[in-house]
Structures are given as C-alpha cells and as structure tokens.
mmCIF file of C-alpha atoms and ligand atoms in Angstrom:
data_model
loop_
_atom_site.group_PDB
_atom_site.id
_atom_site.type_symbol
_atom_site.label_atom_id
_atom_site.label_comp_id
_atom_site.label_asym_id
_atom_site.label_seq_id
_atom_site.Cartn_x
_atom_site.Cartn_y
_atom_site.Cartn_z
ATOM 1 C CA MET K 1 108.178 30.947 7.691
ATOM 2 C CA GLU K 2 107.138 34.358 6.355
ATOM 3 C CA LYS K 3 103.776 34.775 4.653
ATOM 4 C CA GLY K 4 103.285 36.370 1.228
ATOM 5 C CA PRO K 5 104.540 35.701 -2.303
ATOM 6 C CA LEU K 6 107.781 33.783 -2.381
ATOM 7 C CA THR K 7 109.325 33.735 -5.839
ATOM 8 C CA LEU K 8 112.126 31.578 -7.149
ATOM 9 C CA ALA K 9 113.835 33.445 -10.012
ATOM 10 C CA ILE K 10 116.178 31.894 -12.580
ATOM 11 C CA GLU K 11 118.571 33.608 -15.017
ATOM 12 C CA SER K 12 120.620 31.789 -17.680
ATOM 13 C CA SER K 13 120.680 34.113 -20.699
ATOM 14 C CA CYS K 14 124.450 34.196 -21.223
ATOM 15 C CA ASP K 15 127.340 32.804 -19.152
ATOM 16 C CA ASP K 16 126.014 33.212 -15.602
ATOM 17 C CA THR K 17 123.891 30.477 -14.050
ATOM 18 C CA ALA K 18 121.852 32.276 -11.399
ATOM 19 C CA ALA K 19 118.948 31.743 -9.029
ATOM 20 C CA ALA K 20 117.384 33.912 -6.335
ATOM 21 C CA VAL K 21 114.545 33.745 -3.853
ATOM 22 C CA LEU K 22 112.492 36.889 -3.251
ATOM 23 C CA HIS K 23 109.761 37.747 -0.823
ATOM 24 C CA GLY K 24 108.002 40.405 -2.884
ATOM 25 C CA LEU K 25 110.865 42.762 -3.786
ATOM 26 C CA GLU K 26 112.974 41.701 -0.804
ATOM 27 C CA VAL K 27 115.974 39.584 -1.785
ATOM 28 C CA LYS K 28 116.218 36.472 0.424
ATOM 29 C CA SER K 29 119.068 34.885 -1.533
ATOM 30 C CA ASN K 30 120.960 35.624 -4.731
ATOM 31 C CA VAL K 31 123.269 32.907 -6.080
ATOM 32 C CA ARG K 32 125.359 33.368 -9.200
ATOM 33 C CA HIS K 33 127.853 31.015 -10.797
ATOM 34 C CA SER K 34 129.919 32.848 -13.425
ATOM 35 C CA GLN K 35 131.222 30.331 -15.917
ATOM 36 C CA LEU K 36 134.986 30.834 -16.119
ATOM 37 C CA ASP K 37 135.284 28.225 -18.896
ATOM 38 C CA HIS K 38 134.967 30.921 -21.583
ATOM 39 C CA HIS K 39 137.951 33.025 -20.526
ATOM 40 C CA ALA K 40 140.456 30.905 -22.421
ATOM 41 C CA PHE K 41 138.491 31.538 -25.631
ATOM 42 C CA GLY K 42 138.331 35.337 -25.222
ATOM 43 C CA GLY K 43 134.531 35.394 -25.346
ATOM 44 C CA VAL K 44 131.417 33.369 -24.571
ATOM 45 C CA VAL K 45 131.226 30.066 -26.487
ATOM 46 C CA PRO K 46 127.469 29.346 -26.808
ATOM 47 C CA GLU K 47 127.799 25.528 -26.857
ATOM 48 C CA ILE K 48 129.949 25.519 -23.711
ATOM 49 C CA ALA K 49 127.583 27.994 -21.996
ATOM 50 C CA SER K 50 124.464 25.872 -22.506
ATOM 51 C CA ARG K 51 126.265 22.671 -21.452
ATOM 52 C CA LYS K 52 127.537 24.352 -18.264
ATOM 53 C CA HIS K 53 124.073 25.746 -17.465
ATOM 54 C CA GLY K 54 122.745 22.190 -17.710
ATOM 55 C CA GLN K 55 125.400 20.955 -15.287
ATOM 56 C CA LEU K 56 124.948 23.808 -12.806
ATOM 57 C CA ILE K 57 121.292 24.803 -12.761
ATOM 58 C CA SER K 58 120.044 22.261 -10.252
ATOM 59 C CA ALA K 59 122.817 22.975 -7.711
ATOM 60 C CA VAL K 60 122.459 26.765 -8.107
ATOM 61 C CA VAL K 61 118.687 26.619 -7.558
ATOM 62 C CA ASN K 62 119.155 24.369 -4.511
ATOM 63 C CA GLN K 63 121.733 26.763 -3.073
ATOM 64 C CA ALA K 64 119.349 29.714 -3.527
ATOM 65 C CA LEU K 65 116.656 27.809 -1.589
ATOM 66 C CA ILE K 66 119.119 26.832 1.157
ATOM 67 C CA ASP K 67 120.489 30.409 1.503
ATOM 68 C CA ALA K 68 116.935 31.750 1.777
ATOM 69 C CA GLN K 69 115.983 28.960 4.205
ATOM 70 C CA VAL K 70 112.964 28.241 2.038
ATOM 71 C CA ASP K 71 111.517 24.856 1.163
ATOM 72 C CA LYS K 72 110.406 24.557 -2.442
ATOM 73 C CA ALA K 73 106.949 23.548 -1.181
ATOM 74 C CA ASP K 74 106.604 27.085 0.245
ATOM 75 C CA LEU K 75 107.267 28.850 -3.080
ATOM 76 C CA THR K 76 104.342 30.671 -4.657
ATOM 77 C CA ALA K 77 105.754 31.571 -8.110
ATOM 78 C CA ILE K 78 108.551 30.701 -10.529
ATOM 79 C CA ALA K 79 110.136 33.501 -12.584
ATOM 80 C CA VAL K 80 112.612 33.036 -15.418
ATOM 81 C CA THR K 81 114.421 35.004 -18.100
ATOM 82 C CA GLN K 82 112.648 34.241 -21.379
ATOM 83 C CA GLY K 83 115.038 36.338 -23.518
ATOM 84 C CA PRO K 84 116.804 38.066 -25.153
ATOM 85 C CA GLY K 85 120.039 36.079 -24.973
ATOM 86 C CA LEU K 86 121.780 32.964 -26.276
ATOM 87 C CA LEU K 87 119.012 30.546 -27.199
ATOM 88 C CA GLY K 88 120.793 27.389 -25.979
ATOM 89 C CA SER K 89 121.536 29.061 -22.633
ATOM 90 C CA LEU K 90 118.023 30.467 -22.232
ATOM 91 C CA LEU K 91 116.470 27.079 -22.992
ATOM 92 C CA VAL K 92 118.204 25.439 -20.015
ATOM 93 C CA GLY K 93 116.877 27.924 -17.442
ATOM 94 C CA HIS K 94 113.494 28.191 -19.112
ATOM 95 C CA SER K 95 112.910 24.432 -19.303
ATOM 96 C CA PHE K 96 114.037 24.032 -15.692
ATOM 97 C CA ALA K 97 111.643 26.790 -14.565
ATOM 98 C CA LYS K 98 108.748 25.299 -16.537
ATOM 99 C CA SER K 99 109.363 21.871 -15.015
ATOM 100 C CA MET K 100 109.349 23.356 -11.513
ATOM 101 C CA ALA K 101 106.187 25.364 -12.209
ATOM 102 C CA LEU K 102 104.462 22.216 -13.513
ATOM 103 C CA ALA K 103 105.677 19.929 -10.722
ATOM 104 C CA LEU K 104 104.786 22.398 -7.949
ATOM 105 C CA ASN K 105 101.645 23.691 -9.685
ATOM 106 C CA LEU K 106 102.889 27.304 -9.492
ATOM 107 C CA PRO K 107 102.430 30.291 -11.819
ATOM 108 C CA LEU K 108 105.250 30.844 -14.329
ATOM 109 C CA ILE K 109 106.403 34.407 -15.063
ATOM 110 C CA ASN K 110 108.498 35.056 -18.169
ATOM 111 C CA VAL K 111 110.864 37.991 -17.765
ATOM 112 C CA HIS K 112 112.609 40.213 -20.335
ATOM 113 C CA HIS K 113 116.333 40.254 -19.497
ATOM 114 C CA MET K 114 116.902 43.975 -20.159
ATOM 115 C CA LYS K 115 113.736 45.039 -18.345
ATOM 116 C CA ALA K 116 114.989 42.992 -15.398
ATOM 117 C CA HIS K 117 118.321 44.894 -15.410
ATOM 118 C CA VAL K 118 116.324 48.153 -15.146
ATOM 119 C CA LEU K 119 113.820 46.930 -12.530
ATOM 120 C CA ALA K 120 116.694 45.767 -10.275
ATOM 121 C CA HIS K 121 116.603 49.362 -9.007
ATOM 122 C CA PHE K 122 113.466 48.464 -7.039
ATOM 123 C CA LEU K 123 115.054 45.556 -5.131
ATOM 124 C CA VAL K 124 115.035 45.682 -1.360
ATOM 125 C CA GLU K 125 117.768 44.196 0.830
ATOM 126 C CA ASP K 126 117.473 43.907 4.610
ATOM 127 C CA GLY K 127 114.371 46.084 4.450
ATOM 128 C CA VAL K 128 116.142 48.853 2.510
ATOM 129 C CA GLN K 129 115.696 49.644 -1.208
ATOM 130 C CA SER K 130 119.024 49.199 -3.033
ATOM 131 C CA ARG K 131 119.709 52.932 -3.255
ATOM 132 C CA SER K 132 117.745 56.188 -3.230
ATOM 133 C CA SER K 133 114.132 55.331 -3.944
ATOM 134 C CA ILE K 134 113.275 55.474 -7.605
ATOM 135 C CA SER K 135 109.838 55.947 -9.123
ATOM 136 C CA PHE K 136 108.327 56.103 -12.613
ATOM 137 C CA PRO K 137 108.885 57.825 -14.988
ATOM 138 C CA PHE K 138 112.671 57.817 -15.331
ATOM 139 C CA LEU K 139 115.336 57.522 -17.984
ATOM 140 C CA CYS K 140 117.605 54.478 -17.983
ATOM 141 C CA LEU K 141 120.881 53.950 -19.782
ATOM 142 C CA THR K 142 121.051 50.163 -20.194
ATOM 143 C CA VAL K 143 124.546 49.108 -21.146
ATOM 144 C CA SER K 144 125.758 45.522 -21.301
ATOM 145 C CA GLY K 145 127.637 43.055 -23.490
ATOM 146 C CA GLY K 146 124.644 42.741 -25.795
ATOM 147 C CA HIS K 147 122.790 46.071 -25.496
ATOM 148 C CA SER K 148 123.311 49.812 -25.374
ATOM 149 C CA GLN K 149 120.023 51.651 -25.120
ATOM 150 C CA ILE K 150 118.616 54.854 -23.715
ATOM 151 C CA VAL K 151 115.105 53.995 -22.592
ATOM 152 C CA ARG K 152 112.290 56.008 -21.117
ATOM 153 C CA VAL K 153 110.600 53.921 -18.410
ATOM 154 C CA ASP K 154 107.030 55.080 -17.733
ATOM 155 C CA ASP K 155 105.897 51.994 -15.861
ATOM 156 C CA TRP K 156 107.095 48.471 -15.003
ATOM 157 C CA ASN K 157 106.059 47.336 -18.484
ATOM 158 C CA ALA K 158 106.160 50.587 -20.493
ATOM 159 C CA PHE K 159 109.609 51.024 -22.018
ATOM 160 C CA THR K 160 110.323 53.337 -24.975
ATOM 161 C CA ILE K 161 113.683 53.210 -26.724
ATOM 162 C CA LEU K 162 114.878 56.769 -27.351
ATOM 163 C CA GLY K 163 118.280 55.818 -28.729
ATOM 164 C CA GLU K 164 120.448 52.746 -29.178
ATOM 165 C CA THR K 165 123.634 51.479 -30.716
ATOM 166 C CA LEU K 166 123.487 50.906 -34.441
ATOM 167 C CA ASP K 167 126.179 48.208 -34.267
ATOM 168 C CA ASP K 168 128.259 46.865 -31.329
ATOM 169 C CA ALA K 169 127.069 47.119 -27.730
ATOM 170 C CA VAL K 170 129.396 49.201 -25.558
ATOM 171 C CA GLY K 171 130.332 46.162 -23.388
ATOM 172 C CA GLU K 172 131.243 44.275 -26.547
ATOM 173 C CA ALA K 173 133.395 47.243 -27.640
ATOM 174 C CA PHE K 174 135.172 47.187 -24.229
ATOM 175 C CA ASP K 175 135.796 43.454 -24.640
ATOM 176 C CA LYS K 176 137.112 43.814 -28.211
ATOM 177 C CA ALA K 177 139.421 46.688 -27.229
ATOM 178 C CA ALA K 178 140.721 44.644 -24.290
ATOM 179 C CA LYS K 179 141.524 41.770 -26.653
ATOM 180 C CA LEU K 180 143.628 44.157 -28.792
ATOM 181 C CA LEU K 181 145.530 45.039 -25.611
ATOM 182 C CA SER K 182 146.001 41.299 -24.806
ATOM 183 C CA LEU K 183 143.878 41.664 -21.661
ATOM 184 C CA PRO K 184 141.792 38.706 -20.443
ATOM 185 C CA TYR K 185 138.051 38.320 -21.045
ATOM 186 C CA PRO K 186 135.805 39.986 -19.950
ATOM 187 C CA GLY K 187 137.775 43.104 -20.816
ATOM 188 C CA GLY K 188 135.504 45.804 -19.384
ATOM 189 C CA PRO K 189 136.542 45.396 -15.729
ATOM 190 C CA GLU K 190 140.229 45.013 -16.759
ATOM 191 C CA ILE K 191 140.209 48.279 -18.731
ATOM 192 C CA ASP K 192 138.337 50.023 -15.911
ATOM 193 C CA THR K 193 140.925 48.967 -13.282
ATOM 194 C CA LEU K 194 143.987 49.819 -15.389
ATOM 195 C CA ALA K 195 142.486 53.137 -16.560
ATOM 196 C CA GLN K 196 142.489 54.383 -12.985
ATOM 197 C CA GLN K 197 146.295 54.752 -13.158
ATOM 198 C CA GLY K 198 146.327 56.213 -16.673
ATOM 199 C CA LYS K 199 145.767 59.449 -18.579
ATOM 200 C CA ALA K 200 143.368 59.632 -21.535
ATOM 201 C CA ARG K 201 146.026 61.123 -23.844
ATOM 202 C CA PHE K 202 145.329 59.142 -27.044
ATOM 203 C CA LYS K 203 142.567 60.463 -29.287
ATOM 204 C CA PHE K 204 140.460 58.417 -31.673
ATOM 205 C CA ALA K 205 138.263 59.331 -34.616
ATOM 206 C CA THR K 206 134.560 59.338 -33.731
ATOM 207 C CA VAL K 207 131.594 58.715 -35.975
ATOM 208 C CA LYS K 208 128.922 61.409 -35.918
ATOM 209 C CA ILE K 209 125.461 59.854 -35.611
ATOM 210 C CA PRO K 210 122.496 62.216 -35.547
ATOM 211 C CA GLY K 211 119.942 62.063 -32.712
ATOM 212 C CA LEU K 212 120.210 59.753 -29.725
ATOM 213 C CA ASP K 213 121.584 56.657 -31.491
ATOM 214 C CA MET K 214 125.198 55.579 -31.036
ATOM 215 C CA SER K 215 127.879 53.621 -32.893
ATOM 216 C CA PHE K 216 130.855 51.808 -31.381
ATOM 217 C CA SER K 217 132.165 49.522 -34.136
ATOM 218 C CA GLY K 218 134.051 52.333 -35.941
ATOM 219 C CA LEU K 219 135.994 53.120 -32.781
ATOM 220 C CA LYS K 220 137.674 49.708 -32.933
ATOM 221 C CA THR K 221 139.132 50.517 -36.370
ATOM 222 C CA SER K 222 140.333 53.862 -35.071
ATOM 223 C CA PHE K 223 141.931 52.217 -31.971
ATOM 224 C CA ILE K 224 143.861 49.868 -34.260
ATOM 225 C CA GLN K 225 145.062 52.698 -36.529
ATOM 226 C CA VAL K 226 146.143 54.951 -33.647
ATOM 227 C CA MET K 227 147.865 52.055 -31.844
ATOM 228 C CA GLN K 228 149.731 50.911 -34.966
ATOM 229 C CA ARG K 229 150.887 54.469 -35.726
ATOM 230 C CA HIS K 230 152.142 54.939 -32.157
ATOM 231 C CA GLN K 231 153.827 51.513 -32.134
ATOM 232 C CA GLN K 232 156.022 52.541 -35.083
ATOM 233 C CA LEU K 233 157.717 55.150 -32.848
ATOM 234 C CA HIS K 234 157.275 53.336 -29.519
ATOM 235 C CA PRO K 235 157.287 49.558 -30.139
ATOM 236 C CA ASN K 236 156.607 48.749 -26.457
ATOM 237 C CA THR K 237 153.799 51.258 -26.012
ATOM 238 C CA LEU K 238 151.093 48.637 -25.417
ATOM 239 C CA ILE K 239 153.065 47.435 -22.384
ATOM 240 C CA ASP K 240 154.707 50.675 -21.210
ATOM 241 C CA ASP K 241 151.648 52.880 -21.692
ATOM 242 C CA LEU K 242 148.934 50.291 -21.005
ATOM 243 C CA PRO K 243 147.077 52.374 -18.348
ATOM 244 C CA ASP K 244 147.025 55.384 -20.737
ATOM 245 C CA TRP K 245 145.614 53.230 -23.564
ATOM 246 C CA CYS K 246 142.946 51.915 -21.186
ATOM 247 C CA ALA K 247 142.029 55.398 -19.933
ATOM 248 C CA SER K 248 141.846 56.695 -23.528
ATOM 249 C CA ILE K 249 139.689 53.807 -24.768
ATOM 250 C CA GLN K 250 137.428 54.036 -21.736
ATOM 251 C CA LYS K 251 136.919 57.773 -22.257
ATOM 252 C CA ALA K 252 136.157 57.254 -25.974
ATOM 253 C CA LEU K 253 133.502 54.635 -25.125
ATOM 254 C CA ILE K 254 131.900 56.401 -22.161
ATOM 255 C CA SER K 255 131.798 59.975 -23.584
ATOM 256 C CA PRO K 256 129.109 59.256 -26.217
ATOM 257 C CA LEU K 257 126.973 57.563 -23.538
ATOM 258 C CA ILE K 258 127.132 60.631 -21.291
ATOM 259 C CA GLN K 259 126.520 62.991 -24.196
ATOM 260 C CA ARG K 260 123.478 61.080 -25.538
ATOM 261 C CA THR K 261 122.032 60.568 -22.064
ATOM 262 C CA THR K 262 122.278 64.292 -21.359
ATOM 263 C CA MET K 263 120.507 65.055 -24.649
ATOM 264 C CA ALA K 264 117.771 62.530 -23.830
ATOM 265 C CA MET K 265 117.215 63.936 -20.325
ATOM 266 C CA LYS K 266 116.777 67.434 -21.771
ATOM 267 C CA GLN K 267 114.493 66.180 -24.547
ATOM 268 C CA GLU K 268 112.235 64.264 -22.164
ATOM 269 C CA GLY K 269 112.287 66.825 -19.341
ATOM 270 C CA LEU K 270 112.844 64.078 -16.756
ATOM 271 C CA ARG K 271 114.410 64.448 -13.322
ATOM 272 C CA ASP K 272 115.313 60.851 -12.497
ATOM 273 C CA ILE K 273 118.039 58.933 -14.273
ATOM 274 C CA ALA K 274 119.297 55.386 -13.741
ATOM 275 C CA ILE K 275 121.921 53.132 -15.282
ATOM 276 C CA ALA K 276 121.731 49.351 -15.592
ATOM 277 C CA GLY K 277 123.582 46.351 -17.058
ATOM 278 C CA GLY K 278 127.160 45.073 -16.782
ATOM 279 C CA VAL K 279 128.808 48.314 -17.983
ATOM 280 C CA ALA K 280 126.915 50.205 -15.236
ATOM 281 C CA ALA K 281 129.753 48.930 -12.998
ATOM 282 C CA ASN K 282 132.225 51.152 -14.874
ATOM 283 C CA SER K 283 133.810 53.645 -12.466
ATOM 284 C CA HIS K 284 134.310 56.361 -15.106
ATOM 285 C CA LEU K 285 130.658 56.131 -16.214
ATOM 286 C CA ARG K 286 129.495 56.281 -12.599
ATOM 287 C CA SER K 287 131.688 59.272 -11.630
ATOM 288 C CA SER K 288 131.030 61.240 -14.853
ATOM 289 C CA LEU K 289 127.271 60.784 -14.531
ATOM 290 C CA THR K 290 127.441 61.748 -10.860
ATOM 291 C CA ASP K 291 129.104 65.050 -11.862
ATOM 292 C CA VAL K 292 126.634 65.745 -14.688
ATOM 293 C CA ALA K 293 123.660 64.882 -12.458
ATOM 294 C CA LYS K 294 124.877 67.226 -9.712
ATOM 295 C CA HIS K 295 125.386 70.022 -12.228
ATOM 296 C CA SER K 296 122.001 69.414 -13.918
ATOM 297 C CA GLY K 297 119.943 68.867 -10.767
ATOM 298 C CA TRP K 298 118.977 65.291 -11.690
ATOM 299 C CA SER K 299 118.384 62.526 -9.226
ATOM 300 C CA LEU K 300 120.846 59.777 -10.220
ATOM 301 C CA HIS K 301 120.252 56.099 -9.347
ATOM 302 C CA LEU K 302 123.373 53.932 -9.493
ATOM 303 C CA PRO K 303 122.757 50.209 -8.943
ATOM 304 C CA PRO K 304 124.863 48.400 -6.314
ATOM 305 C CA LEU K 305 127.659 46.485 -8.075
ATOM 306 C CA SER K 306 126.041 43.146 -7.146
ATOM 307 C CA TYR K 307 123.089 44.049 -9.413
ATOM 308 C CA THR K 308 124.961 45.402 -12.453
ATOM 309 C CA SER K 309 126.097 42.106 -13.992
ATOM 310 C CA ASP K 310 123.647 39.318 -14.766
ATOM 311 C CA ASN K 311 121.837 38.019 -11.669
ATOM 312 C CA ALA K 312 118.553 36.357 -10.808
ATOM 313 C CA ALA K 313 117.369 38.848 -8.156
ATOM 314 C CA MET K 314 116.634 41.326 -10.965
ATOM 315 C CA VAL K 315 114.457 38.665 -12.643
ATOM 316 C CA GLY K 316 112.529 38.354 -9.385
ATOM 317 C CA ALA K 317 112.042 42.150 -9.299
ATOM 318 C CA ALA K 318 110.469 42.138 -12.768
ATOM 319 C CA ALA K 319 108.311 39.148 -11.793
ATOM 320 C CA HIS K 320 107.047 40.988 -8.722
ATOM 321 C CA PHE K 321 105.511 43.699 -10.936
ATOM 322 C CA ALA K 322 104.074 41.094 -13.337
ATOM 323 C CA LEU K 323 102.467 39.191 -10.445
ATOM 324 C CA GLN K 324 100.965 42.384 -9.047
ATOM 325 C CA ASN K 325 99.373 42.919 -12.457
ATOM 326 C CA ASP K 326 98.231 39.277 -12.864
ATOM 327 C CA GLN K 327 100.539 38.737 -15.851
ATOM 328 C CA ILE K 328 101.096 35.007 -15.630
ATOM 329 C CA ASP K 329 102.528 32.981 -18.515
ATOM 330 C CA HIS K 330 101.697 29.541 -19.782
ATOM 331 C CA VAL K 331 104.046 26.585 -19.408
ATOM 332 C CA SER K 332 103.765 26.057 -23.168
ATOM 333 C CA SER K 333 105.644 29.384 -23.705
ATOM 334 C CA SER K 334 109.223 29.150 -24.939
ATOM 335 C CA ALA K 335 112.547 30.952 -24.622
ATOM 336 C CA LYS K 336 113.348 33.521 -27.318
ATOM 337 C CA ALA K 337 116.743 34.803 -28.476
ATOM 338 C CA ARG K 338 115.226 38.169 -29.401
ATOM 339 C CA ILE K 339 112.392 40.075 -27.731
ATOM 340 C CA PRO K 340 112.045 43.854 -28.233
ATOM 341 C CA ILE K 341 112.030 45.850 -24.980
ATOM 342 C CA ASP K 342 109.287 48.159 -26.235
ATOM 343 C CA ALA K 343 106.826 45.455 -27.349
HETATM 344 O O1 KG4 Q 401 124.964 42.650 -18.217
HETATM 345 P P1 KG4 Q 401 126.144 41.754 -18.385
HETATM 346 O O2 KG4 Q 401 126.703 41.070 -17.154
HETATM 347 O O3 KG4 Q 401 125.857 40.613 -19.433
HETATM 348 C C1 KG4 Q 401 125.123 40.862 -20.601
HETATM 349 O O4 KG4 Q 401 123.880 40.788 -20.530
HETATM 350 O O5 KG4 Q 401 125.808 41.212 -21.606
HETATM 351 O O6 KG4 Q 401 127.304 42.652 -19.089
HETATM 352 C C2 KG4 Q 401 128.567 42.115 -19.395
HETATM 353 C C3 KG4 Q 401 129.414 43.216 -20.028
HETATM 354 C C4 KG4 Q 401 130.766 42.722 -20.552
HETATM 355 O O7 KG4 Q 401 130.949 43.209 -21.866
HETATM 356 C C5 KG4 Q 401 131.772 43.321 -19.572
HETATM 357 O O8 KG4 Q 401 133.042 43.583 -20.155
HETATM 358 C C6 KG4 Q 401 131.080 44.604 -19.198
HETATM 359 O O9 KG4 Q 401 129.715 44.248 -19.065
HETATM 360 N N1 KG4 Q 401 131.579 45.162 -17.923
HETATM 361 C C7 KG4 Q 401 132.239 46.345 -17.829
HETATM 362 C C8 KG4 Q 401 132.591 46.504 -16.461
HETATM 363 N N2 KG4 Q 401 132.126 45.420 -15.767
HETATM 364 C C9 KG4 Q 401 131.504 44.605 -16.684
HETATM 365 N N3 KG4 Q 401 132.545 47.245 -18.775
HETATM 366 C C10 KG4 Q 401 133.215 48.343 -18.376
HETATM 367 N N4 KG4 Q 401 133.617 48.565 -17.091
HETATM 368 C C11 KG4 Q 401 133.306 47.682 -16.114
HETATM 369 N N5 KG4 Q 401 133.698 47.912 -14.844
HETATM 370 ZN ZN1 ZN Q 402 122.639 41.336 -18.868
#
C-alpha cells in the first residue's frame, strides 16, 4: 500500500454517477456510469437522475475502490461535488460523501463543479501529467451543458469571470439544435461526428454582444428560420444535407467562442490557454483553437477526452489543492444548486 493522501472523490451533479480514487493528483481509478435513461426524453429528467444516483452510488464507489486496489480504511480524505448542478442529484453524492466522512472519521472537501473541470488539467496518470504541464495564471474556456465562461485562473481558488453566456450554455445550444435535426440526446457529440462529413454552407443571423459575453439562444431562432426557408425549396434537406446542417450549426456555435477567447487572451496578456467541460471534446473547437494558438504563440492545453465530460477524477484534483491549503469542510455543509465560480 502506498503512503500519502488517498482521496475518494464523488461526482453526481447531473446525469453521471462517478467516483475516483486519487493519490495526490495521481489517478488510481476513475469510474463513471452515464445514465442512459434520459435519452428517450431528449434531455436530463431531474427526478430520474436523482433516483438513479441513489441506485448506483454505492456500486460505483465500490468499483472505484476495487479498481484502485484500495481498502476504504486506507482512505485519508473524502471529496465531493457540492454544486452547481441539479439539487436532487447533488444531494445523493453529497449525503453519501458526508456519511463516509463521518463513518471513517475523515476530512470532507466540498468541490465546485466548474473549478473541478478546470483543475482536471493538473491530473497525473501513470506518473505523467495529462498533457503539457500547465501552471497559473492561465485563461480557461469552460464550456458544458450548463456553463459557458471565459475565466482567468490565477490560482487553484482564484477564478475571475471575464465573459460568459447571457442565456443558453453552448452545450445546451448544441443539444437543442440536435433535437431540431431529430438527432438523439446528447446532441453535441452527434453534431460533431456528422459535421466531419459536411460543409458549413448555411449561414445564420448572429447577435452582437459587446465585450467578452456571449449569447446562444438567438441562434436557435435563426436555425429554425433558415431551415424552414430551405425546406420550402428542398423538403428533404434535413435528411439529404444533414452533415452540412451539422457543420453549419457547429461553426455558428464555436466561432463566437474562438473570437471571444482570442479577445480575452489579448486583453489579459496571457500565454497559456486551456479548455474544459463537455464541449471541450468538440473536434472543431479543438482544431480551431490549435490553429489560433499556433498563430498567436500561445501554449494551448487540451484535456484528454476522458476528462472533458463529467468525472470524479477532476473532483479529486480540486480536492488535492484544497487539502494542501488546509481547506476542510464541515459535515454539516450542504449541496447547493448554485455557487458562483468567483466567490
Ligand atoms: O460537462 P458536461 O459533461 O456536463 C455538464 O456539466 O453540463 O457537458 C455536457 C455537454 C452536453 O451539452 C453535450 O452535448 C456536450 O457537452 N458535448 C459536446 C461534445 N461532447 C459533449 N458538444 C459538442 N461537441 C462534442 N463533441
Ligand atoms: Zn460538467
């Protein structure tokens, strides 16, 4: 058995029930059960999500311990996502973590879900940091189903929002667009895959927002108008030209992210840039940013795909920094649907 801090991390903020064991920042196991029950409904159903978390949490935690070959008696800390997220879902993971911390007499570390997405860049696997080594300060584009933010990260717990969406998150916009194209949920990966065989030949009206903020809800209205107009001349266009629709929608959603991120990098005079969250898996976002970074002389940090969507290893990464700074929480703390990242 290795010596040193051994953390069990739990994530249950949305529709993934996840647990991981970390030795410091080194990932020993990372188990994730994505609840497929929501697909038939075209989106996450909060009541189903919390019920499924309740059914799965114990088995997922046990599997994480087995994969890491760690006995729970050897753990030295319990970390858990406190929020933001779906309250019913968060409560399951949070209560489970509190019970374990109490029963095993271990420190409890509450983790902010979006900070965890960002701090996943520091994870180490098989002795190697996930990608090129990253250090503070850096800029991070955090893009998921619930958030779209450009944040300046000065330290593990010093996040400043420079710009954010004023309405829908970009992942949500991907999912809504996919629904219009009769693609299954979650739509982001579907659009991404189909777009690779298409041409971005359809143009949509964009909303001009000053500064570094963004807006995605207006694009949905424009998609509908452009699609309906085109369908009048080509009734089968949504089937015949599906890859082109996907490529066009993807470009319309990713372009403002690239444009705002570039503005933010110039404004802040930073050299390091990272992306995080579910939409960080998007191939067009990754390749476009790679090109811009090369041209601008930035050091770009792309997370491995296993750490883009919700996972518990990222929660363990955030907890590692908290533990180093003696930031322990009380078992009387509770889960919260909303917690600002810059608090
Ligand atoms: O971070 P995440 O797993 O959960 C939240 O905290 O929201 O992000 C899920 C979101 C979904 O909206 C999904 O459609 C989107 O990330 N997503 C993608 C891709 N993979 C996942 N969007 C675009 N392209 C992808 N390849
Ligand atoms: Zn997330």
